[in-house]
Amino acid sequence: MRTSDLTPAVLKDLRRPRPFPAISLLMPTHRARPDNEQDRIRLRNLLSEAVRRLKEDPEVDRESRIRLERQLGEDTVLRLFDAQRAEDGLLVLLAPDEDPQAWQFISPHDIPERVEITTTYLTRNLVAAHLYARPYWVLVLDQEESRLYLAHAGSLTEVTAHGFPAKPQVPDRADALPGPAYGTDRTGYRAARVGQYVSDVEERLARAMTDRNLPLVLVGSPELTTAFGKISRHAGATVGGLELTGAEKHAVPQLEKRLEPVFRRIREDRAQQARADLDAARGRKAYVAGLAEVWNTVMDHRAALVLVEEGLRAAGRADENHQLHVVDVPEGEPAPEGVETDIVDSLVEAALDADTEVRFVPDGTLPDSVGIAGTLRY
C-alpha cells in the first residue's frame, strides 16, 4: 500500500489503540540498483530483531508471540514488499488478530530504522509522508471532455467515478461547445453554453469533493477556467493552475511533466507561508515552542498550526489532567509502564483529530523551539 491509499478513515483505523503487542517495523528503502538489492536483506534482519524482542519481553503472552512469530518468520511480509516499486521508506504493521500491512512511501527526509512493540502503531513517518505528498484533485477542463485526476507525490491517477470523464451535454453536433464557427455574433449563446457545461462539471466535482475534500489544481483554457472561477463554489479550493488547451488528450506521463512546476510552486508557497505564519504569531504573542507547551495547546484545541522536526522523538506520559511529562528512556530499553516510547506520535494524532494543521520540517529548521513549534487559534 502507498500513501495515496491513506484516507482519513484508514488513518483513523491505523491510529486506534490495539491489544499489546502491536509491532511496527520502519526502514529506509531504495528505488534503484544497486542499493535496492540490500532492502530485502535489511527487512529480514528487522523481522529477526522483532522476533528476538518478542521472545525477550515478559509482557507478551505465549499465544500472541507464537502467532506473530509465524507471521514474522514466514515470507508473508516479504511478499507484501514490492521491491520493484520501492520508494523511500517501508512501514510494516503487525498485530496478533490482524493481517500484516506494508506501506511504502516517499519522504524528503532520512528514514530511521526502528522496531516498536507497544499498543499503537507507529504512524508518524507515514503521516509525514502523506502530508509531504499532499494529495490534490487535478481537474482538466476542456471543451471536448473534462477529466479528473488524483495527484499524489507528483503522480496522477485518473478518476473514473463521480461522473468523470465528463463530456459536454449537447443536443447534437451542431451545438458542440464551443465552436469557432459561431463568431462574434453568437457571443451570448456561446457564453450560455460555456456556463452550462462548467455548471455540469461543477456538479460532478462536488461529488468528488464530498468524497475527499482536497485542494484543487485547475488545468484548461483561460475561457473555461475563468468561467469556472465565476460559477464554481469550489473555486476557493484552487491552489494552482495551468493554462493548457487540449490537455484531455495528454497521456498521464506528459501531463505529469507539465504539472511539475505547478506542484513545485505550491510546495514553495506552503513552506514560505508556514514561516510567515510563525513570524506573525510571534508578533501577536500567539506562538508556542517546545514539546510540553505545544502539547498543552493541542490538547486544549487551541493550536492552529504545528511544525514538527522530522527527527524529534521523546518518551513521555500524560497524567489525569492531560499534562505531559517527558521521561528519559535510554535507547533500546523498554519504557516504564504507562510511558509511550514516542509521545510525539500521540501529539500529532491529537492535532489531526482537533483539525490542527501539521507539517513536518527538516531537522534544524526550528533551532529555538526544541524541535517543535506552533501557532494559536486564539
Phi, psi and omega in degrees: 000156182232167186296343174294340177274358187274078176282164177306322181293319179295316180297319178300319179292321179295329185274350184291149177297148180231157175299142176292137005256133171257129187252134174236127177243123183237136179203153174284151175229173186229147186271341188220160175288155001272353186298323185289348178292341180267352187295317181292327175294316179297321179294318177300319178297321178294320178298319178294320178297320178296320177298316179299316181296321178298316182295327185272350183269114182290346181279348181275121179285158188299316183297315179295319181298315181297317181296317181286323177299326179295316179294320183286329185274337179275182180270015183303310182291319181299325178290333179285336182275114180269091183296333181288338180241030181298148177245229184262338183210160178226132176236118179253131183237129181222143174215154187306320186253023182228155172287141179294151178236145175231118181250127176251136188213160177264140179215139176278354184245162176294140180261125177282165174257121185218149169235118180240131176233107185206209181252005176221155175282150174280108186246353189302313182294326178292317178296318179300317178295320179296318181289324178295312180268053186306128181286151178221152164276138172242114179258116175265109185254105185229157184293333181274321184191143176250139181233153179239135178234150169260118180261131180213119181054037177085353179261144181249137172235122182289140179262123176245058178209176178062019179093008178257149357291155187242123175260153177301134178272098184233151182294317180206175187298329182294339181262014185303150184259142325262131187267135179298342181290346182295321179075181184288337181285352178250022185302315181297316179296317180300314180299322179294319180292322176299314180299319180297315181296312182295323177297322178295316178296322179300319178297320179291318178297323180301324177295319178294319180295327176294322179289313179215111182276092186242157172299156188240136171246128188251128180238129178166183179286156178304323182298312185285320180291327176294317177298321178298317180298329180278328189262318191285137174280357177257008180300328180293343178277354182288123182246355180190162181204164179216121176281113185200122176263152180074014184292338181294344179264355180289137170292155184305312180300324180293318179291322177302318180296319180293332183271350182308309180294332178295311180291329176295317178296322180297315179297317179296319179296320181293319179295317179295321180294322179297316178296319179295322179297319178295316180297317179294322180295324176300317183295327181258014178059040177240033184245135176231151181214150181097150188298311184295318182293316179294321178306312182299317182291325178294315181295331177274002181060032179257352183277130177267320183218136176233126175252129183235129174290139189303323185271003183291124175222145177200139174270147181185177177215153176255135180275186183295341177264010179067020175276140184271135175236113179283134184238135179278112178241114180302146181303131178089348179265148179292147179283147176300160180302134179085359181254128176276137183291334177219091183291343179297324176303313181296323179295315180297317180296318179296323179296316179296321178297330182268012181061031174273135178285132180240133176227136175263138184230159180299151177302140180091354179292328184240065187295334183265007185235020177052041172087357182206141179208164181201169174243156184257148175288323181207000000 
